mmCIF file of C-alpha atoms in Angstrom:
data_model
loop_
_atom_site.group_PDB
_atom_site.id
_atom_site.type_symbol
_atom_site.label_atom_id
_atom_site.label_comp_id
_atom_site.label_asym_id
_atom_site.label_seq_id
_atom_site.Cartn_x
_atom_site.Cartn_y
_atom_site.Cartn_z
ATOM 1 C CA MET A 1 -0.236 -0.054 0.019
ATOM 2 C CA PRO A 2 1.273 3.252 -1.164
ATOM 3 C CA ARG A 3 3.100 5.793 1.735
ATOM 4 C CA LEU A 4 3.784 9.396 1.895
ATOM 5 C CA SER A 5 7.143 9.818 1.346
ATOM 6 C CA VAL A 6 9.095 10.985 4.310
ATOM 7 C CA SER A 7 9.618 14.442 3.205
ATOM 8 C CA ILE A 8 6.126 14.759 2.729
ATOM 9 C CA ALA A 9 4.737 13.588 6.182
ATOM 10 C CA PHE A 10 7.660 15.373 8.025
ATOM 11 C CA ILE A 11 5.987 18.891 6.238
ATOM 12 C CA LEU A 12 2.586 17.962 7.252
ATOM 13 C CA ALA A 13 4.061 16.893 10.546
ATOM 14 C CA LEU A 14 5.781 20.282 11.088
ATOM 15 C CA ALA A 15 2.521 22.250 9.540
ATOM 16 C CA LEU A 16 0.655 20.683 12.590
ATOM 17 C CA THR A 17 3.024 21.653 15.054
ATOM 18 C CA LEU A 18 3.132 25.254 13.905
ATOM 19 C CA LEU A 19 -0.679 25.621 13.777
ATOM 20 C CA ALA A 20 -0.649 24.222 17.420
ATOM 21 C CA PHE A 21 1.283 27.242 18.413
ATOM 22 C CA ILE A 22 -0.342 29.233 15.978
ATOM 23 C CA VAL A 23 -4.307 29.046 16.000
ATOM 24 C CA SER A 24 -5.843 30.024 19.217
ATOM 25 C CA ASP A 25 -9.447 29.744 18.161
ATOM 26 C CA THR A 26 -10.730 26.543 20.621
ATOM 27 C CA THR A 27 -12.722 24.880 18.028
ATOM 28 C CA VAL A 28 -9.990 24.669 15.290
ATOM 29 C CA LEU A 29 -7.969 23.814 18.003
ATOM 30 C CA VAL A 30 -10.232 20.791 18.846
ATOM 31 C CA ALA A 31 -10.231 19.683 14.982
ATOM 32 C CA LEU A 32 -6.743 20.014 14.748
ATOM 33 C CA ALA A 33 -6.467 17.707 17.941
ATOM 34 C CA ALA A 34 -8.662 15.062 16.789
ATOM 35 C CA PHE A 35 -7.086 14.914 13.275
ATOM 36 C CA SER A 36 -3.418 15.033 14.999
ATOM 37 C CA THR A 37 -5.207 12.034 17.588
ATOM 38 C CA LEU A 38 -6.291 9.922 14.960
ATOM 39 C CA LEU A 39 -3.351 9.937 12.243
ATOM 40 C CA PRO A 40 -1.589 7.711 14.123
ATOM 41 C CA ALA A 41 -4.427 5.167 15.054
ATOM 42 C CA LYS A 42 -3.231 2.232 13.097
ATOM 43 C CA GLY A 43 0.544 1.880 14.768
ATOM 44 C CA ILE A 44 -0.814 3.145 18.712
ATOM 45 C CA LYS A 45 1.458 -0.186 19.635
ATOM 46 C CA LYS A 46 4.568 1.330 18.719
ATOM 47 C CA ILE A 47 4.246 4.889 19.672
ATOM 48 C CA TYR A 48 2.094 4.274 23.079
ATOM 49 C CA TRP A 49 4.534 5.702 25.140
ATOM 50 C CA VAL A 50 3.881 9.547 23.472
ATOM 51 C CA TYR A 51 0.867 9.450 25.319
ATOM 52 C CA ILE A 52 1.708 8.450 28.496
ATOM 53 C CA PHE A 53 4.593 11.287 28.274
ATOM 54 C CA LEU A 54 1.652 13.152 27.063
ATOM 55 C CA LEU A 55 -0.750 12.405 30.479
ATOM 56 C CA VAL A 56 1.970 12.795 32.737
ATOM 57 C CA SER A 57 2.791 16.331 31.653
ATOM 58 C CA LEU A 58 -0.846 17.019 32.051
ATOM 59 C CA ILE A 59 -0.193 17.148 35.766
ATOM 60 C CA GLY A 60 2.486 20.332 35.530
ATOM 61 C CA VAL A 61 -0.073 21.560 32.983
ATOM 62 C CA PHE A 62 -2.978 21.335 35.210
ATOM 63 C CA VAL A 63 -0.953 23.026 38.044
ATOM 64 C CA ASN A 64 0.508 25.623 36.237
ATOM 65 C CA ALA A 65 -2.599 26.765 35.267
ATOM 66 C CA LEU A 66 -3.894 26.814 38.947
ATOM 67 C CA MET A 67 -1.377 28.939 39.983
ATOM 68 C CA PHE A 68 -0.922 31.176 36.992
ATOM 69 C CA ALA A 69 -4.300 31.967 35.738
ATOM 70 C CA ASN A 70 -6.831 30.697 38.356
ATOM 71 C CA THR A 71 -9.612 33.632 37.390
ATOM 72 C CA GLY A 72 -12.505 34.505 36.554
ATOM 73 C CA ALA A 73 -16.120 32.889 37.600
ATOM 74 C CA PRO A 74 -15.464 30.074 39.876
ATOM 75 C CA VAL A 75 -16.437 26.802 38.062
ATOM 76 C CA LEU A 76 -15.523 23.797 41.042
ATOM 77 C CA GLU A 77 -14.532 23.994 44.760
ATOM 78 C CA PHE A 78 -12.501 21.034 45.712
ATOM 79 C CA HIS A 79 -11.610 20.937 49.475
ATOM 80 C CA GLY A 80 -12.041 24.934 50.022
ATOM 81 C CA PHE A 81 -9.805 25.570 46.542
ATOM 82 C CA THR A 82 -11.674 27.158 44.131
ATOM 83 C CA ILE A 83 -11.045 26.235 40.130
ATOM 84 C CA ARG A 84 -11.591 29.699 38.036
ATOM 85 C CA ALA A 85 -12.888 29.891 34.406
ATOM 86 C CA ASN A 86 -9.277 31.289 33.047
ATOM 87 C CA ALA A 87 -7.612 28.062 34.961
ATOM 88 C CA VAL A 88 -9.739 25.374 33.156
ATOM 89 C CA GLU A 89 -9.538 26.987 30.227
ATOM 90 C CA GLY A 90 -5.991 27.626 29.689
ATOM 91 C CA PHE A 91 -5.915 23.870 30.754
ATOM 92 C CA VAL A 92 -7.823 22.978 27.837
ATOM 93 C CA ARG A 93 -5.954 25.124 25.386
ATOM 94 C CA VAL A 94 -2.495 23.427 26.107
ATOM 95 C CA THR A 95 -4.158 20.071 25.895
ATOM 96 C CA LEU A 96 -5.084 20.164 22.934
ATOM 97 C CA ARG A 97 -1.890 22.455 21.674
ATOM 98 C CA LEU A 98 0.238 19.287 23.121
ATOM 99 C CA LEU A 99 -2.228 16.766 21.444
ATOM 100 C CA ILE A 100 -1.947 17.944 17.920
ATOM 101 C CA ILE A 101 1.721 17.981 18.958
ATOM 102 C CA ALA A 102 1.895 14.789 20.350
ATOM 103 C CA GLY A 103 -0.353 13.358 17.428
ATOM 104 C CA ALA A 104 1.922 14.201 14.368
ATOM 105 C CA GLY A 105 4.957 13.346 16.068
ATOM 106 C CA ALA A 106 3.595 9.972 16.611
ATOM 107 C CA TRP A 107 2.431 9.337 13.621
ATOM 108 C CA PHE A 108 5.609 10.425 11.927
ATOM 109 C CA ILE A 109 7.441 7.933 14.262
ATOM 110 C CA ALA A 110 5.288 5.338 13.836
ATOM 111 C CA SER A 111 5.163 5.405 9.851
ATOM 112 C CA TYR A 112 8.656 5.411 9.447
ATOM 113 C CA THR A 113 11.747 3.929 10.507
ATOM 114 C CA PRO A 114 14.948 6.107 12.124
ATOM 115 C CA PHE A 115 16.874 5.328 8.913
ATOM 116 C CA GLU A 116 13.981 5.827 6.230
ATOM 117 C CA ILE A 117 13.504 9.352 8.559
ATOM 118 C CA ALA A 118 17.661 9.982 7.783
ATOM 119 C CA ARG A 119 17.976 9.026 3.950
ATOM 120 C CA GLY A 120 14.234 10.583 3.170
ATOM 121 C CA LEU A 121 14.827 14.042 5.055
ATOM 122 C CA GLU A 122 18.816 13.789 3.090
ATOM 123 C CA LYS A 123 17.538 12.537 -0.385
ATOM 124 C CA GLU A 124 14.441 14.466 -0.826
ATOM 125 C CA LEU A 125 14.435 17.655 1.157
ATOM 126 C CA GLY A 126 18.578 18.338 1.289
ATOM 127 C CA ILE A 127 18.559 18.605 4.644
ATOM 128 C CA PRO A 128 22.444 18.308 5.512
ATOM 129 C CA LYS A 129 23.130 14.631 6.630
ATOM 130 C CA GLY A 130 24.196 15.790 10.421
ATOM 131 C CA VAL A 131 21.103 17.216 10.788
ATOM 132 C CA SER A 132 18.942 14.627 9.736
ATOM 133 C CA PHE A 133 21.052 12.411 10.755
ATOM 134 C CA ALA A 134 20.427 14.051 14.838
ATOM 135 C CA ILE A 135 16.362 14.037 13.860
ATOM 136 C CA ALA A 136 16.242 10.278 12.907
ATOM 137 C CA TYR A 137 18.621 9.530 16.171
ATOM 138 C CA ALA A 138 16.681 11.718 18.542
ATOM 139 C CA PHE A 139 13.225 9.537 17.249
ATOM 140 C CA ARG A 140 14.855 6.559 17.937
ATOM 141 C CA LEU A 141 16.346 7.894 21.160
ATOM 142 C CA ILE A 142 12.914 8.468 22.666
ATOM 143 C CA PRO A 143 11.571 5.232 23.208
ATOM 144 C CA LEU A 144 15.479 3.952 24.602
ATOM 145 C CA VAL A 145 14.983 6.649 27.508
ATOM 146 C CA ALA A 146 11.391 5.401 28.466
ATOM 147 C CA ARG A 147 13.112 2.210 28.941
ATOM 148 C CA ASP A 148 15.859 3.692 30.597
ATOM 149 C CA LEU A 149 13.527 5.452 32.712
ATOM 150 C CA ALA A 150 11.567 2.581 33.672
ATOM 151 C CA GLU A 151 14.704 0.381 34.100
ATOM 152 C CA ILE A 152 15.790 3.698 36.876
ATOM 153 C CA GLN A 153 12.498 3.785 38.927
ATOM 154 C CA ASN A 154 12.608 -0.280 39.048
ATOM 155 C CA VAL A 155 15.492 0.280 40.485
ATOM 156 C CA ARG A 156 14.478 3.641 42.998
ATOM 157 C CA ARG A 157 11.343 0.809 43.717
ATOM 158 C CA GLU A 158 13.501 -1.843 44.965
ATOM 159 C CA ARG A 159 15.231 0.482 47.200
ATOM 160 C CA GLY A 160 12.195 1.411 48.822
ATOM 161 C CA LYS A 161 11.982 5.132 47.052
ATOM 162 C CA ARG A 162 9.641 7.262 44.943
ATOM 163 C CA THR A 163 9.043 6.420 41.491
ATOM 164 C CA ILE A 164 7.628 9.676 41.073
ATOM 165 C CA PRO A 165 9.929 12.772 42.106
ATOM 166 C CA LEU A 166 8.050 15.114 44.572
ATOM 167 C CA LEU A 167 11.227 16.868 45.778
ATOM 168 C CA PRO A 168 14.406 18.002 43.972
ATOM 169 C CA SER A 169 16.688 15.444 45.081
ATOM 170 C CA ASP A 170 14.213 12.829 43.563
ATOM 171 C CA LEU A 171 14.259 14.707 40.700
ATOM 172 C CA ALA A 172 17.965 14.686 40.102
ATOM 173 C CA SER A 173 18.531 11.015 41.327
ATOM 174 C CA ILE A 174 16.554 10.257 38.281
ATOM 175 C CA LEU A 175 17.808 12.499 35.752
ATOM 176 C CA THR A 176 21.560 12.118 36.437
ATOM 177 C CA PRO A 177 21.554 8.452 35.136
ATOM 178 C CA LEU A 178 19.214 8.907 32.602
ATOM 179 C CA LEU A 179 21.634 12.004 31.421
ATOM 180 C CA ARG A 180 24.962 10.316 31.389
ATOM 181 C CA THR A 181 23.427 7.309 30.021
ATOM 182 C CA GLY A 182 22.334 9.136 26.950
ATOM 183 C CA TYR A 183 25.326 11.322 26.663
ATOM 184 C CA GLU A 184 27.387 7.762 26.265
ATOM 185 C CA ARG A 185 24.967 6.367 24.358
ATOM 186 C CA ALA A 186 25.245 9.522 22.109
ATOM 187 C CA VAL A 187 28.845 9.712 22.256
ATOM 188 C CA TRP A 188 29.438 5.690 21.076
ATOM 189 C CA THR A 189 27.255 6.283 18.493
ATOM 190 C CA GLY A 190 28.808 9.440 16.948
ATOM 191 C CA ILE A 191 31.885 7.184 17.063
ATOM 192 C CA SER A 192 30.334 3.786 15.451
ATOM 193 C CA ILE A 193 28.905 6.077 12.540
ATOM 194 C CA GLU A 194 32.371 7.804 11.991
ATOM 195 C CA LEU A 195 34.290 4.552 11.685
ATOM 196 C CA ARG A 196 31.720 3.188 9.109
ATOM 197 C CA GLY A 197 32.359 6.780 6.981
ATOM 198 C CA PHE A 198 29.160 8.675 7.550
ATOM 199 C CA SER A 199 31.164 11.739 6.914
ATOM 200 C CA LEU A 200 32.549 10.181 3.696
ATOM 201 C CA ARG A 201 29.177 9.346 2.035
ATOM 202 C CA LYS A 202 27.813 10.846 -1.035
ATOM 203 C CA ILE A 203 23.779 11.375 -1.189
ATOM 204 C CA ARG A 204 21.612 11.482 -4.549
ATOM 205 C CA ARG A 205 18.794 13.970 -4.212
ATOM 206 C CA GLU A 206 15.774 12.478 -5.486
ATOM 207 C CA PHE A 207 12.022 14.084 -4.415
ATOM 208 C CA LYS A 208 9.580 11.479 -4.078
ATOM 209 C CA LEU A 209 5.578 12.017 -3.113
ATOM 210 C CA VAL A 210 4.866 8.373 -2.376
ATOM 211 C CA TYR A 211 6.841 5.078 -1.316
ATOM 212 C CA ARG A 212 5.280 2.017 -2.753
#
Protein backbone atom coordinates (compact mmCIF):
# COMPACT_ATOMS: atom_id res chain seq x y z
CA MET A 1 0.00 0.00 0.00
CA PRO A 2 1.46 3.45 -0.97
CA ARG A 3 2.73 5.65 1.85
CA LEU A 4 3.54 9.35 1.89
CA SER A 5 7.21 10.03 1.34
CA VAL A 6 9.26 11.04 4.36
CA SER A 7 9.56 14.62 3.12
CA ILE A 8 5.79 15.11 2.68
CA ALA A 9 5.06 13.46 6.04
CA PHE A 10 7.71 15.61 7.73
CA ILE A 11 6.25 18.80 6.24
CA LEU A 12 2.74 17.75 7.35
CA ALA A 13 3.89 16.98 10.89
CA LEU A 14 5.84 20.25 11.04
CA ALA A 15 2.83 22.21 9.73
CA LEU A 16 0.57 20.69 12.40
CA THR A 17 3.12 21.55 15.08
CA LEU A 18 3.34 25.16 13.89
CA LEU A 19 -0.46 25.44 13.76
CA ALA A 20 -0.61 24.23 17.37
CA PHE A 21 1.35 27.34 18.38
CA ILE A 22 -0.28 29.79 15.97
CA VAL A 23 -4.00 28.95 16.21
CA SER A 24 -5.87 30.47 19.12
CA ASP A 25 -9.49 29.56 18.28
CA THR A 26 -10.59 26.68 20.50
CA THR A 27 -12.89 25.15 17.86
CA VAL A 28 -10.04 24.98 15.33
CA LEU A 29 -7.73 23.54 17.98
CA VAL A 30 -10.28 20.80 18.73
CA ALA A 31 -10.53 19.93 15.02
CA LEU A 32 -6.73 19.85 14.61
CA ALA A 33 -6.33 17.78 17.78
CA ALA A 34 -8.91 15.25 16.54
CA PHE A 35 -7.20 15.01 13.15
CA SER A 36 -3.71 14.76 14.65
CA THR A 37 -4.77 12.17 17.25
CA LEU A 38 -6.41 9.93 14.64
CA LEU A 39 -3.36 9.98 12.34
CA PRO A 40 -1.33 7.33 14.23
CA ALA A 41 -4.34 5.09 15.00
CA LYS A 42 -2.92 2.10 13.09
CA GLY A 43 0.51 2.29 14.71
CA ILE A 44 -0.61 3.12 18.24
CA LYS A 45 1.20 0.10 19.73
CA LYS A 46 4.53 1.48 18.55
CA ILE A 47 4.11 4.92 20.05
CA TYR A 48 1.85 4.44 23.09
CA TRP A 49 4.65 5.86 25.28
CA VAL A 50 4.18 9.26 23.61
CA TYR A 51 0.70 9.45 25.11
CA ILE A 52 1.95 8.21 28.48
CA PHE A 53 4.41 11.12 28.55
CA LEU A 54 1.59 13.42 27.48
CA LEU A 55 -0.66 12.28 30.35
CA VAL A 56 2.15 12.79 32.86
CA SER A 57 2.88 16.27 31.48
CA LEU A 58 -0.79 17.27 31.87
CA ILE A 59 -0.33 17.18 35.66
CA GLY A 60 2.22 19.97 35.37
CA VAL A 61 0.03 21.84 32.89
CA PHE A 62 -2.92 21.76 35.30
CA VAL A 63 -0.82 22.89 38.27
CA ASN A 64 0.64 25.70 36.16
CA ALA A 65 -2.86 26.81 35.10
CA LEU A 66 -3.97 26.91 38.74
CA MET A 67 -0.92 28.89 39.81
CA PHE A 68 -0.87 31.53 37.05
CA ALA A 69 -4.35 31.69 35.47
CA ASN A 70 -6.83 30.84 38.22
CA THR A 71 -9.07 33.86 37.68
CA GLY A 72 -12.61 34.50 36.46
CA ALA A 73 -15.87 32.89 37.43
CA PRO A 74 -15.77 29.93 39.86
CA VAL A 75 -16.19 26.55 38.16
CA LEU A 76 -15.50 24.00 40.89
CA GLU A 77 -14.92 23.95 44.65
CA PHE A 78 -12.55 21.28 45.91
CA HIS A 79 -11.72 21.06 49.65
CA GLY A 80 -12.03 24.82 49.99
CA PHE A 81 -9.99 25.56 46.86
CA THR A 82 -11.77 27.27 43.97
CA ILE A 83 -10.96 26.33 40.39
CA ARG A 84 -11.88 29.23 38.11
CA ALA A 85 -12.83 29.61 34.45
CA ASN A 86 -9.56 30.99 33.09
CA ALA A 87 -7.55 28.15 34.64
CA VAL A 88 -9.86 25.57 33.01
CA GLU A 89 -9.75 27.39 29.66
CA GLY A 90 -5.96 27.66 29.76
CA PHE A 91 -5.59 24.00 30.68
CA VAL A 92 -7.88 22.94 27.80
CA ARG A 93 -6.04 25.08 25.26
CA VAL A 94 -2.59 23.81 26.25
CA THR A 95 -3.88 20.22 26.33
CA LEU A 96 -5.24 20.58 22.79
CA ARG A 97 -1.95 22.02 21.58
CA LEU A 98 -0.01 19.16 23.17
CA LEU A 99 -2.39 16.64 21.58
CA ILE A 100 -1.75 18.14 18.15
CA ILE A 101 2.02 18.05 18.60
CA ALA A 102 2.04 14.57 20.16
CA GLY A 103 -0.27 13.14 17.49
CA ALA A 104 1.75 14.56 14.60
CA GLY A 105 5.04 13.38 16.10
CA ALA A 106 3.66 9.96 17.02
CA TRP A 107 2.29 9.44 13.50
CA PHE A 108 5.64 10.38 11.94
CA ILE A 109 7.59 8.12 14.29
CA ALA A 110 5.21 5.18 13.79
CA SER A 111 5.19 5.49 10.00
CA TYR A 112 8.93 5.33 9.31
CA THR A 113 12.07 3.77 10.70
CA PRO A 114 14.92 6.05 11.83
CA PHE A 115 16.89 4.92 8.76
CA GLU A 116 14.02 5.89 6.43
CA ILE A 117 13.72 9.27 8.15
CA ALA A 118 17.44 10.04 7.82
CA ARG A 119 17.63 8.98 4.18
CA GLY A 120 14.35 10.65 3.25
CA LEU A 121 15.27 14.01 4.76
CA GLU A 122 18.68 13.91 3.08
CA LYS A 123 17.57 12.80 -0.39
CA GLU A 124 14.19 14.50 -0.67
CA LEU A 125 14.53 17.77 1.27
CA GLY A 126 18.28 18.26 0.94
CA ILE A 127 18.74 18.59 4.69
CA PRO A 128 22.43 18.19 5.65
CA LYS A 129 23.16 14.61 6.62
CA GLY A 130 24.35 15.60 10.09
CA VAL A 131 21.04 17.36 10.81
CA SER A 132 18.89 14.61 9.29
CA PHE A 133 20.77 11.96 11.26
CA ALA A 134 20.31 13.98 14.45
CA ILE A 135 16.54 14.18 13.84
CA ALA A 136 16.31 10.45 13.12
CA TYR A 137 18.52 9.64 16.12
CA ALA A 138 16.31 11.76 18.38
CA PHE A 139 13.26 9.73 17.32
CA ARG A 140 15.19 6.51 17.92
CA LEU A 141 16.37 7.80 21.28
CA ILE A 142 12.92 8.57 22.72
CA PRO A 143 11.83 4.92 23.27
CA LEU A 144 15.32 4.12 24.60
CA VAL A 145 15.04 6.96 27.12
CA ALA A 146 11.60 5.66 28.10
CA ARG A 147 13.13 2.21 28.69
CA ASP A 148 16.01 3.71 30.70
CA LEU A 149 13.54 5.68 32.81
CA ALA A 150 11.52 2.52 33.51
CA GLU A 151 14.70 0.73 34.64
CA ILE A 152 15.68 3.63 36.93
CA GLN A 153 12.21 3.63 38.46
CA ASN A 154 12.41 -0.14 39.04
CA VAL A 155 15.73 0.28 40.84
CA ARG A 156 14.29 3.07 42.99
CA ARG A 157 11.23 0.92 43.76
CA GLU A 158 13.47 -1.99 44.87
CA ARG A 159 15.35 0.38 47.15
CA GLY A 160 12.11 1.61 48.70
CA LYS A 161 12.29 5.08 47.17
CA ARG A 162 9.63 7.10 45.37
CA THR A 163 9.27 6.43 41.65
CA ILE A 164 7.53 9.78 41.10
CA PRO A 165 9.82 12.72 41.95
CA LEU A 166 8.34 15.03 44.58
CA LEU A 167 11.52 16.74 45.80
CA PRO A 168 14.50 18.24 43.92
CA SER A 169 16.68 15.42 45.27
CA ASP A 170 14.31 12.84 43.76
CA LEU A 171 14.47 14.58 40.40
CA ALA A 172 18.27 14.79 40.52
CA SER A 173 18.63 11.08 41.34
CA ILE A 174 16.48 10.23 38.28
CA LEU A 175 17.87 12.74 35.79
CA THR A 176 21.56 12.18 36.59
CA PRO A 177 21.76 8.51 35.49
CA LEU A 178 19.31 9.20 32.66
CA LEU A 179 21.44 12.01 31.22
CA ARG A 180 24.69 10.14 31.81
CA THR A 181 23.40 7.07 29.97
CA GLY A 182 22.06 9.19 27.11
CA TYR A 183 25.34 11.10 26.79
CA GLU A 184 27.46 7.96 26.65
CA ARG A 185 25.07 6.35 24.15
CA ALA A 186 25.29 9.44 21.91
CA VAL A 187 29.10 9.56 22.09
CA TRP A 188 29.54 5.91 21.13
CA THR A 189 26.91 6.18 18.40
CA GLY A 190 28.84 9.10 16.90
CA ILE A 191 32.11 7.16 17.06
CA SER A 192 30.44 4.13 15.47
CA ILE A 193 28.98 5.99 12.49
CA GLU A 194 32.24 7.86 11.84
CA LEU A 195 34.14 4.56 11.79
CA ARG A 196 31.68 3.46 9.09
CA GLY A 197 32.47 6.50 6.94
CA PHE A 198 29.43 8.66 7.69
CA SER A 199 31.14 11.96 6.85
CA LEU A 200 32.39 10.58 3.50
CA ARG A 201 29.02 9.25 2.32
CA LYS A 202 27.68 10.76 -0.91
CA ILE A 203 23.98 11.60 -1.26
CA ARG A 204 21.93 11.57 -4.46
CA ARG A 205 18.94 13.92 -4.39
CA GLU A 206 15.60 12.39 -5.26
CA PHE A 207 12.15 13.76 -4.40
CA LYS A 208 9.09 11.48 -4.05
CA LEU A 209 5.45 12.04 -3.17
CA VAL A 210 4.70 8.46 -2.11
CA TYR A 211 6.49 5.19 -1.40
CA ARG A 212 5.25 1.90 -2.75
